[in-house]
Coordinates of C-alpha atoms and ligand atoms in Angstrom, one line a residue:
X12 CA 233.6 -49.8 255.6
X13 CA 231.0 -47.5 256.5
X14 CA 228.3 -48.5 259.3
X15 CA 225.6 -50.1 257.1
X16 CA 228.1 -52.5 255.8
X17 CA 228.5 -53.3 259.5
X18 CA 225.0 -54.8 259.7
X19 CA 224.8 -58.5 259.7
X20 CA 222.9 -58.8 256.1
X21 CA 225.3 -56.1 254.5
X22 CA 228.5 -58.0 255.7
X23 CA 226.4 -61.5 254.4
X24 CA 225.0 -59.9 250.8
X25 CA 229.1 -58.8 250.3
X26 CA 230.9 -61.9 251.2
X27 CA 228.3 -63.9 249.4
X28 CA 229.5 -62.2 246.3
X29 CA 233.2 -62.3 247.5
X30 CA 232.7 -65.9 248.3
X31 CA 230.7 -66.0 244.6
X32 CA 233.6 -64.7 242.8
X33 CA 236.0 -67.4 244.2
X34 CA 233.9 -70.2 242.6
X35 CA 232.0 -71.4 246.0
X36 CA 229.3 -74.1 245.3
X37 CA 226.9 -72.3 247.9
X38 CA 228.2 -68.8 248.8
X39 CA 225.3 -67.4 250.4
X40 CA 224.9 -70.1 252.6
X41 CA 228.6 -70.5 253.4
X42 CA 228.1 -66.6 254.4
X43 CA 225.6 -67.3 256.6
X44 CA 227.1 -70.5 258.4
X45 CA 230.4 -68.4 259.2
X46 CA 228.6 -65.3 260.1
X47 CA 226.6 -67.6 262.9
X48 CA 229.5 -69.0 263.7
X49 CA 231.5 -65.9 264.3
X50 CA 228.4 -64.4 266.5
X51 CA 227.4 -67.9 267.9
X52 CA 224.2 -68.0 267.1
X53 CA 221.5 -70.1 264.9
X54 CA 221.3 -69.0 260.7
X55 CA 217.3 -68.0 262.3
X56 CA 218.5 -65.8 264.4
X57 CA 220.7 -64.3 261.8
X58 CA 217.4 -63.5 260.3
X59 CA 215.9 -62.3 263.0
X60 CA 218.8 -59.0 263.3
X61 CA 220.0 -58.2 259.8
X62 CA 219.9 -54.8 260.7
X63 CA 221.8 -55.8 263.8
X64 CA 225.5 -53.9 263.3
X65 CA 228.5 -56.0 264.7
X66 CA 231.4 -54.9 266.7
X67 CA 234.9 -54.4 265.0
X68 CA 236.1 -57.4 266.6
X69 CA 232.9 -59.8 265.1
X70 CA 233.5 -57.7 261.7
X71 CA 237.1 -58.9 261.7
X72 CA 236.9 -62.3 262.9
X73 CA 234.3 -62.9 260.2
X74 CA 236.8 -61.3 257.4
X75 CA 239.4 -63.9 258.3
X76 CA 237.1 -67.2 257.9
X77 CA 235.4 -65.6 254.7
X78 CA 239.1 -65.2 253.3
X79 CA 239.8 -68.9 254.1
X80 CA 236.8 -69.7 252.7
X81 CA 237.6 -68.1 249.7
X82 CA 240.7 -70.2 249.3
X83 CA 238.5 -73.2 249.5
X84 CA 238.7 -74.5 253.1
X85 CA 235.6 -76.5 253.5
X86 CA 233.1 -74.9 255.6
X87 CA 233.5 -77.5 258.1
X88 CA 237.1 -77.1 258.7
X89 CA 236.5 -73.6 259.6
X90 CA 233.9 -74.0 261.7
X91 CA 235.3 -77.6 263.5
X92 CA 231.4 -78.8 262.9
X93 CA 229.1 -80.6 261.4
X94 CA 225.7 -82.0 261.6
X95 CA 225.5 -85.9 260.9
X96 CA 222.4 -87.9 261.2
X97 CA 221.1 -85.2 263.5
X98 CA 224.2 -85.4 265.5
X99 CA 226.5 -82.5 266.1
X100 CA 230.0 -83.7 265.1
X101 CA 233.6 -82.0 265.8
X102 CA 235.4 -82.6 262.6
X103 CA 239.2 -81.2 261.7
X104 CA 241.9 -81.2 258.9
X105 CA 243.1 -84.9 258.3
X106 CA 239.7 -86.2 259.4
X107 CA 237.1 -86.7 256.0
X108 CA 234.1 -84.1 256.5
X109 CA 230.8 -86.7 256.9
X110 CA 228.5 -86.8 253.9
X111 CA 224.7 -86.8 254.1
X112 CA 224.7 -89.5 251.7
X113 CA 226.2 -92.1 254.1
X114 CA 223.1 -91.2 256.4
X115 CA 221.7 -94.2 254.0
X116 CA 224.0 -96.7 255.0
X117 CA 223.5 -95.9 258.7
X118 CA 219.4 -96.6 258.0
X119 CA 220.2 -99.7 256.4
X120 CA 222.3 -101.0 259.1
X121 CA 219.7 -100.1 261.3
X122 CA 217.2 -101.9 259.7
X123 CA 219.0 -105.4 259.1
X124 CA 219.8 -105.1 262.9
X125 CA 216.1 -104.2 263.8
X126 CA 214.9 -107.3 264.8
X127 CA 217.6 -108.3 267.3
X128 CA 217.9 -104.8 268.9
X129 CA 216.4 -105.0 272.9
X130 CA 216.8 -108.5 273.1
X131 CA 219.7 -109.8 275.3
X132 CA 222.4 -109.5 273.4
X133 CA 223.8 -106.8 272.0
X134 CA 224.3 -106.2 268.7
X135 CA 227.6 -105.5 267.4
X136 CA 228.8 -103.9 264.3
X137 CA 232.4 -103.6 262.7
X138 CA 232.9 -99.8 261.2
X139 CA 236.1 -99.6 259.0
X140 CA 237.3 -96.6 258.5
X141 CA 235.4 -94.5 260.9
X142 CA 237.0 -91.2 260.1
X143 CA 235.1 -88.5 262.7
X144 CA 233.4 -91.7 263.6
X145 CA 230.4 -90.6 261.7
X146 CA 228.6 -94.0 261.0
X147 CA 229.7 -95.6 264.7
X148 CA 228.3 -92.7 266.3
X149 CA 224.4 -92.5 264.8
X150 CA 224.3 -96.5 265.0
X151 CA 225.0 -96.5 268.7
X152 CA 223.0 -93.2 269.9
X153 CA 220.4 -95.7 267.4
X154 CA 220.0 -97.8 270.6
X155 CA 221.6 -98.8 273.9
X156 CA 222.0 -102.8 272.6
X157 CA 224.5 -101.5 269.9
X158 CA 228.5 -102.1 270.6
X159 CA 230.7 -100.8 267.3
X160 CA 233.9 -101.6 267.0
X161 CA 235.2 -98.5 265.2
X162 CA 238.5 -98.9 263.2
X163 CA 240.3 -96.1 261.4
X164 CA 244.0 -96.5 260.5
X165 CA 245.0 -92.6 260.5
X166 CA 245.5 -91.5 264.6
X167 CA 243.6 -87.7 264.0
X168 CA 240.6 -89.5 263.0
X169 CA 240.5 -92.2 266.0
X170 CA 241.1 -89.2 268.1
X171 CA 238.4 -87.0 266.7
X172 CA 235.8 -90.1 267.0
X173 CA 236.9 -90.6 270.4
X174 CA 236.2 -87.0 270.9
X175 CA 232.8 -86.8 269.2
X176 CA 231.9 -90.5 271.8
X177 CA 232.3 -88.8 274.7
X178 CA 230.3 -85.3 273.6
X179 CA 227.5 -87.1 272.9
X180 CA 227.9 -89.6 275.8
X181 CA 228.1 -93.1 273.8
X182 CA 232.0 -93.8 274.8
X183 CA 230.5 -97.0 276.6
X184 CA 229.3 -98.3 273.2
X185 CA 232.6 -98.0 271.2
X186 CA 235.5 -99.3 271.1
X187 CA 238.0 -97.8 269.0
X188 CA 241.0 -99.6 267.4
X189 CA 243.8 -98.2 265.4
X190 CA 244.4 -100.7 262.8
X191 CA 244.5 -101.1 258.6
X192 CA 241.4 -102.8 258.1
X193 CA 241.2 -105.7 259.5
X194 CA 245.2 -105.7 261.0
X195 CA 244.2 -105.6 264.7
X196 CA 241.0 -106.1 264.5
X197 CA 239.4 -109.6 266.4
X198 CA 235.4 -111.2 267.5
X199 CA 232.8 -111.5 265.0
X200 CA 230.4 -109.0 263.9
X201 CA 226.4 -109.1 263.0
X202 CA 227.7 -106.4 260.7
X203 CA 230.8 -104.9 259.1
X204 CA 230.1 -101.6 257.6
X205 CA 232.2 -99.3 255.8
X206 CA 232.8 -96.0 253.9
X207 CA 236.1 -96.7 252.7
X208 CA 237.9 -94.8 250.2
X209 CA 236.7 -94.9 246.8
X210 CA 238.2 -92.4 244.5
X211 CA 240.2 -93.4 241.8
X212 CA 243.7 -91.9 242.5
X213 CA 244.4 -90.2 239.1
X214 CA 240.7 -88.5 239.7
X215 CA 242.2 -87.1 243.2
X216 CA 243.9 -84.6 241.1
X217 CA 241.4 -82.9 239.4
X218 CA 239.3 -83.0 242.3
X219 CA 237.3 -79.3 243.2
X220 CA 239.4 -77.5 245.8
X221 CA 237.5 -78.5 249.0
X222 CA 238.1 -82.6 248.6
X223 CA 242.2 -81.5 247.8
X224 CA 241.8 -79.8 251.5
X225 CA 240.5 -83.4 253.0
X226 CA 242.9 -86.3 253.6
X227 CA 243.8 -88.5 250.6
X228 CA 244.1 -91.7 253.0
X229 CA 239.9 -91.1 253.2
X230 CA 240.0 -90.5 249.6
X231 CA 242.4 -92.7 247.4
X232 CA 240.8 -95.4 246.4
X233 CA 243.7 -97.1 244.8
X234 CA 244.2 -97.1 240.7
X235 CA 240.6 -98.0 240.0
X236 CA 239.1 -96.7 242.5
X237 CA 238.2 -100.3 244.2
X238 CA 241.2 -102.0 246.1
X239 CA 239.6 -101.1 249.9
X240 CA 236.4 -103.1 248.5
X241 CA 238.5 -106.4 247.7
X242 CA 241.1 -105.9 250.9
X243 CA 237.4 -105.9 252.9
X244 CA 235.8 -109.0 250.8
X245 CA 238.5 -110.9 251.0
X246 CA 238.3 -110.9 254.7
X247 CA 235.3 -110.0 256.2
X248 CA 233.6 -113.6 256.1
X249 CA 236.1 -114.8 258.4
X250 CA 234.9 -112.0 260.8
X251 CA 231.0 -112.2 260.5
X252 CA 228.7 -114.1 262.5
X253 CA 225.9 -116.0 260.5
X254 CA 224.1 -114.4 259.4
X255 CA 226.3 -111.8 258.9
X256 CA 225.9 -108.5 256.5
X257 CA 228.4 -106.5 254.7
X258 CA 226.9 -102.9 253.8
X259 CA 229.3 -100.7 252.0
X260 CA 229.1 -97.0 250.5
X261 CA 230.3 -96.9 246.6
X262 CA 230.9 -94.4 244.5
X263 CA 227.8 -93.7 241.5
X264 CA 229.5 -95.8 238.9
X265 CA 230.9 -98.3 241.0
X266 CA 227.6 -100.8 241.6
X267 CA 228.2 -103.4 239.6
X268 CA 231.8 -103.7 239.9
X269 CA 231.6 -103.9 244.3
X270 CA 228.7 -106.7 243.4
X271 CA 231.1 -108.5 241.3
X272 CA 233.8 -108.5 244.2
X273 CA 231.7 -109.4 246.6
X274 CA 229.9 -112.9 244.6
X275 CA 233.2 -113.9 243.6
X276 CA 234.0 -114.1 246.9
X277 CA 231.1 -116.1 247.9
X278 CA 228.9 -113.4 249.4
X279 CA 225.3 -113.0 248.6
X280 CA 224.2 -109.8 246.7
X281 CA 221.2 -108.2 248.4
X282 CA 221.0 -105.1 247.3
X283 CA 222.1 -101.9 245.4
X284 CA 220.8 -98.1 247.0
X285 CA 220.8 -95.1 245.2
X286 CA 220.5 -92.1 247.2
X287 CA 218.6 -89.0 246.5
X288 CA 219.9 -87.9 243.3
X289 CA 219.5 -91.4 242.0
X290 CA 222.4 -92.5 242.2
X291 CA 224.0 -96.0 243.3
X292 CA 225.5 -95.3 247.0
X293 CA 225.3 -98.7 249.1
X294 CA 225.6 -102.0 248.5
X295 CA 224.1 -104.7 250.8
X296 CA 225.7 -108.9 251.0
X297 CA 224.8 -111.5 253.2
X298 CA 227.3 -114.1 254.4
X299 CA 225.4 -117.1 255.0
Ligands
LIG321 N1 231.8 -89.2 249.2 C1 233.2 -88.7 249.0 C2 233.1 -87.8 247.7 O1 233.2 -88.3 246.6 C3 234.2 -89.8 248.9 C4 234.3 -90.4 250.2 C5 235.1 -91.7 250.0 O2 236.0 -91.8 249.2 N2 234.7 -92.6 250.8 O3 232.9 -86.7 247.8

């Protein structure tokens, strides 16, 4: 490599191609992320000194994440980070990689909770299936009165939400329990939430590379995609206070089935949310 390819938008322009050539969605932007990352420093700043040159040791560091990248490793798992609801989360390998579309369900809890946030009481809110702890996380730096029980079955995740509490100083607010669902779980909740897994598992094989690189117990959503949304319903009643809410992230085509499974099971429907691109993402019941 000669010494303009040294310079930071040289190295980005050429692994943005590289990265290009191995089918990533975004490769510029994945060249950008991992070049910050590598020099520890904003994507502005990246900006700011294209004609900056790097040391040999930067150059090389950056040449081993691009080549990972370019087998498909998520961007997150190379760089152990990602933003979530504003928040800056530590994510790993065996831990799902948060999703700005659950950001929806987080506002929605939020706002069913509104109204009973500052009085004396907290509020308290059952996440199953908290992965990096994602959801419990932005619902309690939401506000001091919220308590989340935070559930995840697989021990990497509990320990990377645990992890992700105490960076951000909400440790107090959570209580983590390993546990399948509802297994070791006990109290009553204003709310459960969840982002369970909803893929159907013959889909998991065809998935792009990146989801094949997260863990299938995030994923898998049984045969049809729905069994964690009737293992929920067919518990969560007995764990809700009245009035309680169930809030639930779907996948697009799974709306009316969830609906179904929740009104046969008593529950009343209040909603369907798409999310930005339109399509269905959370669905809302009451328990009355
Ligand atoms: N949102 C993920 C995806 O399809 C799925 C997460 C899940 O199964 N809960 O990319």
């Amino acid at each position: 490599m000669n010494k303009l390819q040294h310079s930071v938008g040289e190295l980005i322009r050429l692994s943005a191609q590289y990265l290009s050539e191995k089918g990533c969605d975004s490769p510029r932007l994945d060249a950008e992320v991992l070049l910050a990352h590598v020099l520890g420093v904003s994507r502005v700043e990246l900006y700011l000194n294209l004609d900056k040159p790097l040391n040999n040791q930067e150059v090389d560091d950056y040449r081993i994440l691009i080549g990972r990248r370019g087998q498909r490793i998520p961007v997150a798992y190379l760089t152990g980070r990602k933003e979530f609801y504003s928040l800056p989360l530590t994510v790993q390998p065996g831990v799902l990689i948060p999703r700005p579309e659950t950001e929806l369900l987080v506002e929605k809890v939020i706002e069913l909770t509104a109204d009973f946030l500052g009085q004396k009481d907290p509020v308290s809110i059952l996440d199953l299936g908290t992965g990096s702890g994602a959801i419990a996380l932005a619902l309690a730096c939401e506000s001091s009165s919220i308590r989340v029980t935070a559930v995840d079955i697989s021990p990497t995740a509990l320990q990377t939400a645990e992890h992700n509490a105490e960076q951000l100083g909400v440790g107090d607010q959570i209580r983590f329990v390993q546990s399948d669902l509802f297994e070791n779980v006990d109290g009553t909740y204003a709310v459960i939430c969840s982002n369970p897994p909803y893929i159907p598992s013959q889909e998991l094989l065809n998935l792009q590379p990146e989801l094949s690189a997260e863990p299938a117990v995030a994923l898998d959503g049984g045969e049809d995609g729905l069994i964690f949304y009737g293992r929920i319903m067919d518990q969560a009643a007995s764990f809700l206070k009245q009035p309680g809410f169930v809030v639930l992230e779907i996948g697009w085509d799974q709306g009316d089935a969830v609906r179904e499974i929740g009104e046969t099971r008593g529950f009343q429907w209040l909603e369907t949310i798409p999310d930005y691109a339109g399509l269905d993402r959370v669905v809302v019941f009451q328990w009355n």
